[in-house]
Amino acid sequence: MEETNYDVPQQDDGNDDLYEHFRFVADKGQQPLRVDKYLMNKVENATRNKIQKSAKDGNIFVNDVAVKSNHKVRPNDVVTVLFEHPPYEYLLKPEDLPIDIIYEDDDVLVVNKQAGMVVHPGHGNYSGTLINALTFHFENLPNNSSDRPGLVHRIDKDTSGLLVVAKTEIAMTHLSKQFFKKSTEREYLALVWGNIEEDEGTIEGNIGRHPKNRLQNTVFEGEDAEEKGKPAVTHFKVLERLTYVTLVSCRLETGRTHQIRVHMKYIGHTLFNDERYGGERILKGTTFSKYKQFVENCFKVLPRQALHARTLGFKHPVSGEMLRFEAPVPDDMQQCLEKWRNYSKHVIE
């Protein structure tokens, strides 16, 4: 989704009191598709009724022309959604929320994000985010290309771990280039279902939005790979085999949305308790009721996907020094791991 500057009118055709909320460019291979269905596949948390009402109210445009909900989107069409108010995520309200800062200087800070905190405001999450907290504690943070203060990269709401934040324009530019050139070091801990036979390996598969479930991403293969997905590479190494689950270290070569979650499911090892991708079900193990109760207890102590951004390395944008940081495994994930270690020990005995 492309984002624009909201300080100026977004159209020159009489809509100068409207603000652009979404902009999509249809793929060159786009088959004719009703615009309401097209936006259903693109906009997270949108409903068909809301989209159709927006079209009825004259808020949906294709190539700068207002259209009805049954208008067919075709290759290279530019689809925009405009409203009379700026997007809520740009009405940033600083909030006095705690931040776990593990490093700070004049140019950057490194934050250990807690699981459950959304990184930036978006649909359904307009407060309580890391950006709300950052704008309270720090003034004049530089905006990234999406007008989000200080943000160089992000991790999912229910993923814990490390993020670097830029405090100056120079730091933002320098760090963004490092992420683009894949020169940063990022390692995650993931607990996944099943016993991974290989000690280590590399997963390659283009990732894009799932065609049927727009809340998920998926790996595309064959002719669809380049058209519908973006290249993604994840390197993994087994750390512990715990009977029916495996603890792995994942190093990212790229940074696609949900990359580890999608890639691990792709090779048949969905993240433990990853509700969005089906990991909240018992995918491996026995049919004994005691085992079912054990797994449910694990879900209770770790009520989220078992993913933690443990290490982060990057070159300092001013000094050029290579900095590396590590965040300890959070309590909920540690407790879950201990339960599996005890279970595995008794199974072996």
PDB file of C-alpha atoms in Angstrom, residues 70-320:
ATOM      1  CA  ASN A  70     -19.615  -3.480  -9.250  1.00  0.00           C
ATOM      2  CA  HIS A  71     -16.970  -1.664 -11.325  1.00  0.00           C
ATOM      3  CA  LYS A  72     -14.405  -4.142 -12.676  1.00  0.00           C
ATOM      4  CA  VAL A  73     -10.743  -3.611 -11.781  1.00  0.00           C
ATOM      5  CA  ARG A  74      -8.387  -4.395 -14.672  1.00  0.00           C
ATOM      6  CA  PRO A  75      -4.598  -4.607 -15.155  1.00  0.00           C
ATOM      7  CA  ASN A  76      -2.628  -1.527 -14.024  1.00  0.00           C
ATOM      8  CA  ASP A  77      -5.721   0.252 -12.675  1.00  0.00           C
ATOM      9  CA  VAL A  78      -5.026   2.607  -9.759  1.00  0.00           C
ATOM     10  CA  VAL A  79      -7.601   2.022  -7.019  1.00  0.00           C
ATOM     11  CA  THR A  80      -7.870   4.634  -4.258  1.00  0.00           C
ATOM     12  CA  VAL A  81     -10.131   5.064  -1.242  1.00  0.00           C
ATOM     13  CA  LEU A  82     -10.682   8.630  -0.024  1.00  0.00           C
ATOM     14  CA  PHE A  83     -12.504  10.000   3.022  1.00  0.00           C
ATOM     15  CA  GLU A  84     -13.133  13.446   4.496  1.00  0.00           C
ATOM     16  CA  HIS A  85     -10.924  12.735   7.528  1.00  0.00           C
ATOM     17  CA  PRO A  86      -7.241  11.822   7.664  1.00  0.00           C
ATOM     18  CA  PRO A  87      -6.466   8.180   8.482  1.00  0.00           C
ATOM     19  CA  TYR A  88      -6.691   7.615  12.219  1.00  0.00           C
ATOM     20  CA  GLU A  89      -3.144   6.273  12.340  1.00  0.00           C
ATOM     21  CA  TYR A  90      -1.909   9.737  11.311  1.00  0.00           C
ATOM     22  CA  LEU A  91      -3.732  11.433  14.161  1.00  0.00           C
ATOM     23  CA  LEU A  92      -0.980  10.318  16.489  1.00  0.00           C
ATOM     24  CA  LYS A  93      -1.578  10.952  20.175  1.00  0.00           C
ATOM     25  CA  PRO A  94       1.507  10.631  22.401  1.00  0.00           C
ATOM     26  CA  GLU A  95       0.854   8.239  25.285  1.00  0.00           C
ATOM     27  CA  ASP A  96       2.842   7.765  28.470  1.00  0.00           C
ATOM     28  CA  LEU A  97       3.487   4.051  28.013  1.00  0.00           C
ATOM     29  CA  PRO A  98       6.541   2.182  29.342  1.00  0.00           C
ATOM     30  CA  ILE A  99       9.291   1.272  26.876  1.00  0.00           C
ATOM     31  CA  ASP A 100      12.050  -1.220  27.593  1.00  0.00           C
ATOM     32  CA  ILE A 101      15.077   0.598  26.123  1.00  0.00           C
ATOM     33  CA  ILE A 102      18.236  -1.507  26.130  1.00  0.00           C
ATOM     34  CA  TYR A 103      20.448   0.990  24.268  1.00  0.00           C
ATOM     35  CA  GLU A 104      20.278   4.698  23.457  1.00  0.00           C
ATOM     36  CA  ASP A 105      22.545   7.420  22.112  1.00  0.00           C
ATOM     37  CA  ASP A 106      22.003  10.638  20.171  1.00  0.00           C
ATOM     38  CA  ASP A 107      21.177   8.796  16.932  1.00  0.00           C
ATOM     39  CA  VAL A 108      19.442   5.508  17.694  1.00  0.00           C
ATOM     40  CA  LEU A 109      17.708   3.542  20.380  1.00  0.00           C
ATOM     41  CA  VAL A 110      17.083  -0.192  20.623  1.00  0.00           C
ATOM     42  CA  VAL A 111      13.808  -1.317  22.178  1.00  0.00           C
ATOM     43  CA  ASN A 112      12.830  -4.702  23.580  1.00  0.00           C
ATOM     44  CA  LYS A 113       9.144  -4.819  22.589  1.00  0.00           C
ATOM     45  CA  GLN A 114       6.801  -6.791  24.794  1.00  0.00           C
ATOM     46  CA  ALA A 115       4.416  -9.302  23.251  1.00  0.00           C
ATOM     47  CA  GLY A 116       0.943  -7.825  22.777  1.00  0.00           C
ATOM     48  CA  MET A 117       2.096  -4.314  21.858  1.00  0.00           C
ATOM     49  CA  VAL A 118       1.350  -3.202  18.311  1.00  0.00           C
ATOM     50  CA  VAL A 119       4.287  -1.389  16.705  1.00  0.00           C
ATOM     51  CA  HIS A 120       2.392   1.331  14.834  1.00  0.00           C
ATOM     52  CA  PRO A 121      -1.224   2.552  14.706  1.00  0.00           C
ATOM     53  CA  GLY A 122      -3.427   0.910  12.106  1.00  0.00           C
ATOM     54  CA  HIS A 123      -6.964  -0.273  11.540  1.00  0.00           C
ATOM     55  CA  GLY A 124      -8.371  -1.364  14.873  1.00  0.00           C
ATOM     56  CA  ASN A 125      -5.277  -0.278  16.821  1.00  0.00           C
ATOM     57  CA  TYR A 126      -5.194   3.499  17.185  1.00  0.00           C
ATOM     58  CA  SER A 127      -3.692   3.707  20.663  1.00  0.00           C
ATOM     59  CA  GLY A 128      -1.373   1.793  22.956  1.00  0.00           C
ATOM     60  CA  THR A 129       1.199   1.248  20.227  1.00  0.00           C
ATOM     61  CA  LEU A 130       4.963   1.579  20.365  1.00  0.00           C
ATOM     62  CA  ILE A 131       4.775   4.704  18.193  1.00  0.00           C
ATOM     63  CA  ASN A 132       2.301   6.305  20.605  1.00  0.00           C
ATOM     64  CA  ALA A 133       4.838   5.668  23.361  1.00  0.00           C
ATOM     65  CA  LEU A 134       7.845   6.834  21.323  1.00  0.00           C
ATOM     66  CA  THR A 135       6.226  10.153  20.399  1.00  0.00           C
ATOM     67  CA  PHE A 136       5.554  10.792  24.092  1.00  0.00           C
ATOM     68  CA  HIS A 137       9.087  10.065  25.270  1.00  0.00           C
ATOM     69  CA  PHE A 138      10.996  11.540  22.283  1.00  0.00           C
ATOM     70  CA  GLU A 139      10.474  14.749  20.336  1.00  0.00           C
ATOM     71  CA  ASN A 140      11.103  15.344  16.646  1.00  0.00           C
ATOM     72  CA  LEU A 141      11.587  11.733  15.617  1.00  0.00           C
ATOM     73  CA  PRO A 142      12.144  11.543  11.837  1.00  0.00           C
ATOM     74  CA  ASN A 143       9.373  10.047   9.687  1.00  0.00           C
ATOM     75  CA  ASN A 144      10.010   7.025   7.512  1.00  0.00           C
ATOM     76  CA  SER A 145       8.663   6.717   3.960  1.00  0.00           C
ATOM     77  CA  SER A 146       5.225   5.866   5.424  1.00  0.00           C
ATOM     78  CA  ASP A 147       5.253   8.895   7.754  1.00  0.00           C
ATOM     79  CA  ARG A 148       5.746   6.750  10.858  1.00  0.00           C
ATOM     80  CA  PRO A 149       8.034   8.457  13.388  1.00  0.00           C
ATOM     81  CA  GLY A 150      11.321   6.704  14.103  1.00  0.00           C
ATOM     82  CA  LEU A 151      10.273   3.368  12.664  1.00  0.00           C
ATOM     83  CA  VAL A 152      12.894   1.547  10.580  1.00  0.00           C
ATOM     84  CA  HIS A 153      11.331  -1.929  10.712  1.00  0.00           C
ATOM     85  CA  ARG A 154       8.641  -3.702  12.714  1.00  0.00           C
ATOM     86  CA  ILE A 155       7.672  -7.017  14.275  1.00  0.00           C
ATOM     87  CA  ASP A 156       4.217  -8.500  14.765  1.00  0.00           C
ATOM     88  CA  LYS A 157       1.991  -7.580  17.703  1.00  0.00           C
ATOM     89  CA  ASP A 158       2.381 -10.924  19.484  1.00  0.00           C
ATOM     90  CA  THR A 159       6.068 -11.331  18.683  1.00  0.00           C
ATOM     91  CA  SER A 160       8.437 -10.123  21.391  1.00  0.00           C
ATOM     92  CA  GLY A 161      11.938  -8.761  20.966  1.00  0.00           C
ATOM     93  CA  LEU A 162      14.264  -6.190  19.477  1.00  0.00           C
ATOM     94  CA  LEU A 163      13.623  -3.167  17.285  1.00  0.00           C
ATOM     95  CA  VAL A 164      15.956  -0.318  16.329  1.00  0.00           C
ATOM     96  CA  VAL A 165      14.475   3.195  16.225  1.00  0.00           C
ATOM     97  CA  ALA A 166      16.025   6.154  14.380  1.00  0.00           C
ATOM     98  CA  LYS A 167      16.270   9.464  16.267  1.00  0.00           C
ATOM     99  CA  THR A 168      17.613  11.572  13.392  1.00  0.00           C
ATOM    100  CA  GLU A 169      17.071  11.896   9.642  1.00  0.00           C
ATOM    101  CA  ILE A 170      20.627  10.662   9.005  1.00  0.00           C
ATOM    102  CA  ALA A 171      20.034   7.601  11.164  1.00  0.00           C
ATOM    103  CA  MET A 172      16.722   6.886   9.412  1.00  0.00           C
ATOM    104  CA  THR A 173      18.316   7.028   5.965  1.00  0.00           C
ATOM    105  CA  HIS A 174      21.378   4.991   6.923  1.00  0.00           C
ATOM    106  CA  LEU A 175      19.473   2.272   8.798  1.00  0.00           C
ATOM    107  CA  SER A 176      16.796   1.993   6.107  1.00  0.00           C
ATOM    108  CA  LYS A 177      19.526   1.348   3.542  1.00  0.00           C
ATOM    109  CA  GLN A 178      20.994  -1.393   5.724  1.00  0.00           C
ATOM    110  CA  PHE A 179      17.664  -3.163   5.935  1.00  0.00           C
ATOM    111  CA  PHE A 180      17.117  -2.727   2.195  1.00  0.00           C
ATOM    112  CA  LYS A 181      20.567  -4.128   1.401  1.00  0.00           C
ATOM    113  CA  LYS A 182      20.036  -7.007   3.877  1.00  0.00           C
ATOM    114  CA  SER A 183      23.201  -6.144   5.784  1.00  0.00           C
ATOM    115  CA  THR A 184      21.567  -6.208   9.224  1.00  0.00           C
ATOM    116  CA  GLU A 185      21.692  -9.253  11.468  1.00  0.00           C
ATOM    117  CA  ARG A 186      18.369 -10.547  12.767  1.00  0.00           C
ATOM    118  CA  GLU A 187      17.855 -13.782  14.658  1.00  0.00           C
ATOM    119  CA  TYR A 188      14.609 -15.117  16.097  1.00  0.00           C
ATOM    120  CA  LEU A 189      13.769 -17.971  18.428  1.00  0.00           C
ATOM    121  CA  ALA A 190      10.760 -20.005  17.328  1.00  0.00           C
ATOM    122  CA  LEU A 191       9.068 -23.022  18.865  1.00  0.00           C
ATOM    123  CA  VAL A 192       7.405 -25.035  16.118  1.00  0.00           C
ATOM    124  CA  TRP A 193       5.231 -28.107  15.898  1.00  0.00           C
ATOM    125  CA  GLY A 194       6.902 -31.390  14.953  1.00  0.00           C
ATOM    126  CA  ASN A 195      10.419 -32.777  14.886  1.00  0.00           C
ATOM    127  CA  ILE A 196      12.551 -31.075  12.245  1.00  0.00           C
ATOM    128  CA  GLU A 197      14.813 -33.820  10.939  1.00  0.00           C
ATOM    129  CA  GLU A 198      17.514 -31.576   9.463  1.00  0.00           C
ATOM    130  CA  ASP A 199      19.891 -29.882  11.893  1.00  0.00           C
ATOM    131  CA  GLU A 200      19.804 -26.759   9.762  1.00  0.00           C
ATOM    132  CA  GLY A 201      18.539 -25.537   6.421  1.00  0.00           C
ATOM    133  CA  THR A 202      17.310 -22.676   4.263  1.00  0.00           C
ATOM    134  CA  ILE A 203      13.718 -21.958   3.247  1.00  0.00           C
ATOM    135  CA  GLU A 204      13.178 -20.044   0.021  1.00  0.00           C
ATOM    136  CA  GLY A 205       9.725 -19.153  -1.213  1.00  0.00           C
ATOM    137  CA  ASN A 206       8.056 -16.002  -2.522  1.00  0.00           C
ATOM    138  CA  ILE A 207       5.587 -14.626   0.015  1.00  0.00           C
ATOM    139  CA  GLY A 208       2.386 -12.735  -0.720  1.00  0.00           C
ATOM    140  CA  ARG A 209      -1.132 -12.265   0.613  1.00  0.00           C
ATOM    141  CA  HIS A 210      -3.183 -15.452   0.790  1.00  0.00           C
ATOM    142  CA  PRO A 211      -5.800 -15.433  -2.018  1.00  0.00           C
ATOM    143  CA  LYS A 212      -8.606 -16.754   0.229  1.00  0.00           C
ATOM    144  CA  ASN A 213      -7.673 -15.525   3.706  1.00  0.00           C
ATOM    145  CA  ARG A 214      -6.492 -11.913   3.557  1.00  0.00           C
ATOM    146  CA  LEU A 215      -5.303 -12.036   7.169  1.00  0.00           C
ATOM    147  CA  GLN A 216      -2.658 -14.575   6.185  1.00  0.00           C
ATOM    148  CA  ASN A 217       0.306 -14.573   3.854  1.00  0.00           C
ATOM    149  CA  THR A 218       1.422 -17.652   1.951  1.00  0.00           C
ATOM    150  CA  VAL A 219       4.192 -19.020  -0.274  1.00  0.00           C
ATOM    151  CA  PHE A 220       3.530 -18.886  -4.015  1.00  0.00           C
ATOM    152  CA  GLU A 221       5.140 -21.357  -6.375  1.00  0.00           C
ATOM    153  CA  GLY A 222       5.601 -21.742 -10.117  1.00  0.00           C
ATOM    154  CA  GLU A 223       4.243 -19.021 -12.384  1.00  0.00           C
ATOM    155  CA  ASP A 224       2.506 -17.293  -9.451  1.00  0.00           C
ATOM    156  CA  ALA A 225       5.721 -16.863  -7.473  1.00  0.00           C
ATOM    157  CA  GLU A 226       7.008 -13.697  -9.124  1.00  0.00           C
ATOM    158  CA  GLU A 227       3.614 -12.178  -9.883  1.00  0.00           C
ATOM    159  CA  LYS A 228       1.915 -12.684  -6.521  1.00  0.00           C
ATOM    160  CA  GLY A 229       4.807 -12.947  -4.070  1.00  0.00           C
ATOM    161  CA  LYS A 230       8.076 -11.294  -3.112  1.00  0.00           C
ATOM    162  CA  PRO A 231      11.342 -13.235  -2.641  1.00  0.00           C
ATOM    163  CA  ALA A 232      11.937 -14.379   0.929  1.00  0.00           C
ATOM    164  CA  VAL A 233      14.790 -16.366   2.490  1.00  0.00           C
ATOM    165  CA  THR A 234      14.914 -17.797   6.019  1.00  0.00           C
ATOM    166  CA  HIS A 235      17.855 -19.762   7.458  1.00  0.00           C
ATOM    167  CA  PHE A 236      17.058 -22.049  10.378  1.00  0.00           C
ATOM    168  CA  LYS A 237      19.066 -24.108  12.854  1.00  0.00           C
ATOM    169  CA  VAL A 238      17.685 -26.628  15.346  1.00  0.00           C
ATOM    170  CA  LEU A 239      18.514 -25.775  18.968  1.00  0.00           C
ATOM    171  CA  GLU A 240      16.429 -28.350  20.865  1.00  0.00           C
ATOM    172  CA  ARG A 241      14.180 -31.254  19.926  1.00  0.00           C
ATOM    173  CA  LEU A 242      11.444 -31.588  22.539  1.00  0.00           C
ATOM    174  CA  THR A 243       9.496 -34.662  21.420  1.00  0.00           C
ATOM    175  CA  TYR A 244       6.569 -33.144  19.507  1.00  0.00           C
ATOM    176  CA  VAL A 245       7.955 -29.606  19.136  1.00  0.00           C
ATOM    177  CA  THR A 246      11.306 -28.153  18.070  1.00  0.00           C
ATOM    178  CA  LEU A 247      13.079 -24.991  19.190  1.00  0.00           C
ATOM    179  CA  VAL A 248      14.815 -23.337  16.254  1.00  0.00           C
ATOM    180  CA  SER A 249      16.926 -20.283  15.577  1.00  0.00           C
ATOM    181  CA  CYS A 250      15.820 -18.395  12.452  1.00  0.00           C
ATOM    182  CA  ARG A 251      17.965 -15.833  10.682  1.00  0.00           C
ATOM    183  CA  LEU A 252      16.271 -13.543   8.206  1.00  0.00           C
ATOM    184  CA  GLU A 253      17.843 -12.669   4.892  1.00  0.00           C
ATOM    185  CA  THR A 254      14.703 -10.752   3.882  1.00  0.00           C
ATOM    186  CA  GLY A 255      11.955  -9.152   5.949  1.00  0.00           C
ATOM    187  CA  ARG A 256       8.533 -10.049   4.578  1.00  0.00           C
ATOM    188  CA  THR A 257       5.384  -9.774   6.682  1.00  0.00           C
ATOM    189  CA  HIS A 258       4.942 -12.933   8.813  1.00  0.00           C
ATOM    190  CA  GLN A 259       7.998 -14.402   7.058  1.00  0.00           C
ATOM    191  CA  ILE A 260       9.041 -16.939   9.704  1.00  0.00           C
ATOM    192  CA  ARG A 261       5.442 -17.882  10.452  1.00  0.00           C
ATOM    193  CA  VAL A 262       4.704 -18.468   6.764  1.00  0.00           C
ATOM    194  CA  HIS A 263       7.975 -20.244   5.921  1.00  0.00           C
ATOM    195  CA  MET A 264       7.822 -22.626   8.877  1.00  0.00           C
ATOM    196  CA  LYS A 265       4.244 -23.581   8.028  1.00  0.00           C
ATOM    197  CA  TYR A 266       5.333 -24.051   4.406  1.00  0.00           C
ATOM    198  CA  ILE A 267       7.780 -26.783   5.444  1.00  0.00           C
ATOM    199  CA  GLY A 268       5.204 -28.419   7.706  1.00  0.00           C
ATOM    200  CA  HIS A 269       6.255 -26.940  11.057  1.00  0.00           C
ATOM    201  CA  THR A 270       3.709 -24.293  12.071  1.00  0.00           C
ATOM    202  CA  LEU A 271       4.656 -22.082  15.019  1.00  0.00           C
ATOM    203  CA  PHE A 272       3.383 -23.289  18.362  1.00  0.00           C
ATOM    204  CA  ASN A 273       0.133 -21.510  19.333  1.00  0.00           C
ATOM    205  CA  ASP A 274       0.112 -19.341  16.189  1.00  0.00           C
ATOM    206  CA  GLU A 275      -3.644 -18.880  15.961  1.00  0.00           C
ATOM    207  CA  ARG A 276      -3.604 -17.079  12.625  1.00  0.00           C
ATOM    208  CA  TYR A 277      -1.797 -19.962  10.915  1.00  0.00           C
ATOM    209  CA  GLY A 278      -3.418 -22.895  12.720  1.00  0.00           C
ATOM    210  CA  GLY A 279      -0.786 -23.498  15.386  1.00  0.00           C
ATOM    211  CA  GLU A 280      -3.290 -23.175  18.240  1.00  0.00           C
ATOM    212  CA  ARG A 281      -4.441 -26.736  17.476  1.00  0.00           C
ATOM    213  CA  ILE A 282      -2.610 -29.893  18.576  1.00  0.00           C
ATOM    214  CA  LEU A 283      -0.764 -30.678  15.358  1.00  0.00           C
ATOM    215  CA  LYS A 284       1.597 -33.369  16.691  1.00  0.00           C
ATOM    216  CA  GLY A 285       1.492 -35.826  19.573  1.00  0.00           C
ATOM    217  CA  THR A 286      -0.702 -38.484  21.125  1.00  0.00           C
ATOM    218  CA  THR A 287      -4.447 -38.829  21.598  1.00  0.00           C
ATOM    219  CA  PHE A 288      -4.189 -39.264  25.373  1.00  0.00           C
ATOM    220  CA  SER A 289      -6.319 -36.856  27.396  1.00  0.00           C
ATOM    221  CA  LYS A 290      -3.378 -36.107  29.698  1.00  0.00           C
ATOM    222  CA  TYR A 291      -1.342 -34.966  26.689  1.00  0.00           C
ATOM    223  CA  LYS A 292      -4.189 -32.750  25.509  1.00  0.00           C
ATOM    224  CA  GLN A 293      -4.370 -31.168  28.959  1.00  0.00           C
ATOM    225  CA  PHE A 294      -0.589 -30.677  28.972  1.00  0.00           C
ATOM    226  CA  VAL A 295      -0.662 -28.830  25.631  1.00  0.00           C
ATOM    227  CA  GLU A 296      -3.591 -26.677  26.741  1.00  0.00           C
ATOM    228  CA  ASN A 297      -1.578 -25.712  29.821  1.00  0.00           C
ATOM    229  CA  CYS A 298       1.298 -24.736  27.539  1.00  0.00           C
ATOM    230  CA  PHE A 299      -1.107 -22.571  25.531  1.00  0.00           C
ATOM    231  CA  LYS A 300      -2.207 -20.861  28.757  1.00  0.00           C
ATOM    232  CA  VAL A 301       1.306 -19.890  29.839  1.00  0.00           C
ATOM    233  CA  LEU A 302       2.160 -18.784  26.268  1.00  0.00           C
ATOM    234  CA  PRO A 303      -1.058 -17.265  24.860  1.00  0.00           C
ATOM    235  CA  ARG A 304       0.566 -16.190  21.573  1.00  0.00           C
ATOM    236  CA  GLN A 305       2.777 -17.496  18.786  1.00  0.00           C
ATOM    237  CA  ALA A 306       6.099 -18.756  20.122  1.00  0.00           C
ATOM    238  CA  LEU A 307       8.336 -16.222  18.375  1.00  0.00           C
ATOM    239  CA  HIS A 308      10.961 -13.905  19.871  1.00  0.00           C
ATOM    240  CA  ALA A 309      13.301 -11.479  18.073  1.00  0.00           C
ATOM    241  CA  ARG A 310      16.366 -12.351  20.150  1.00  0.00           C
ATOM    242  CA  THR A 311      19.325 -10.699  18.427  1.00  0.00           C
ATOM    243  CA  LEU A 312      19.761  -7.587  16.305  1.00  0.00           C
ATOM    244  CA  GLY A 313      22.930  -6.279  14.682  1.00  0.00           C
ATOM    245  CA  PHE A 314      23.554  -3.198  12.549  1.00  0.00           C
ATOM    246  CA  LYS A 315      26.224  -0.622  11.759  1.00  0.00           C
ATOM    247  CA  HIS A 316      25.896   2.568  13.743  1.00  0.00           C
ATOM    248  CA  PRO A 317      24.718   5.259  11.269  1.00  0.00           C
ATOM    249  CA  VAL A 318      27.359   7.766  12.406  1.00  0.00           C
ATOM    250  CA  SER A 319      30.339   5.898  13.868  1.00  0.00           C
ATOM    251  CA  GLY A 320      30.108   2.905  11.530  1.00  0.00           C
TER     252      GLY A 320
END
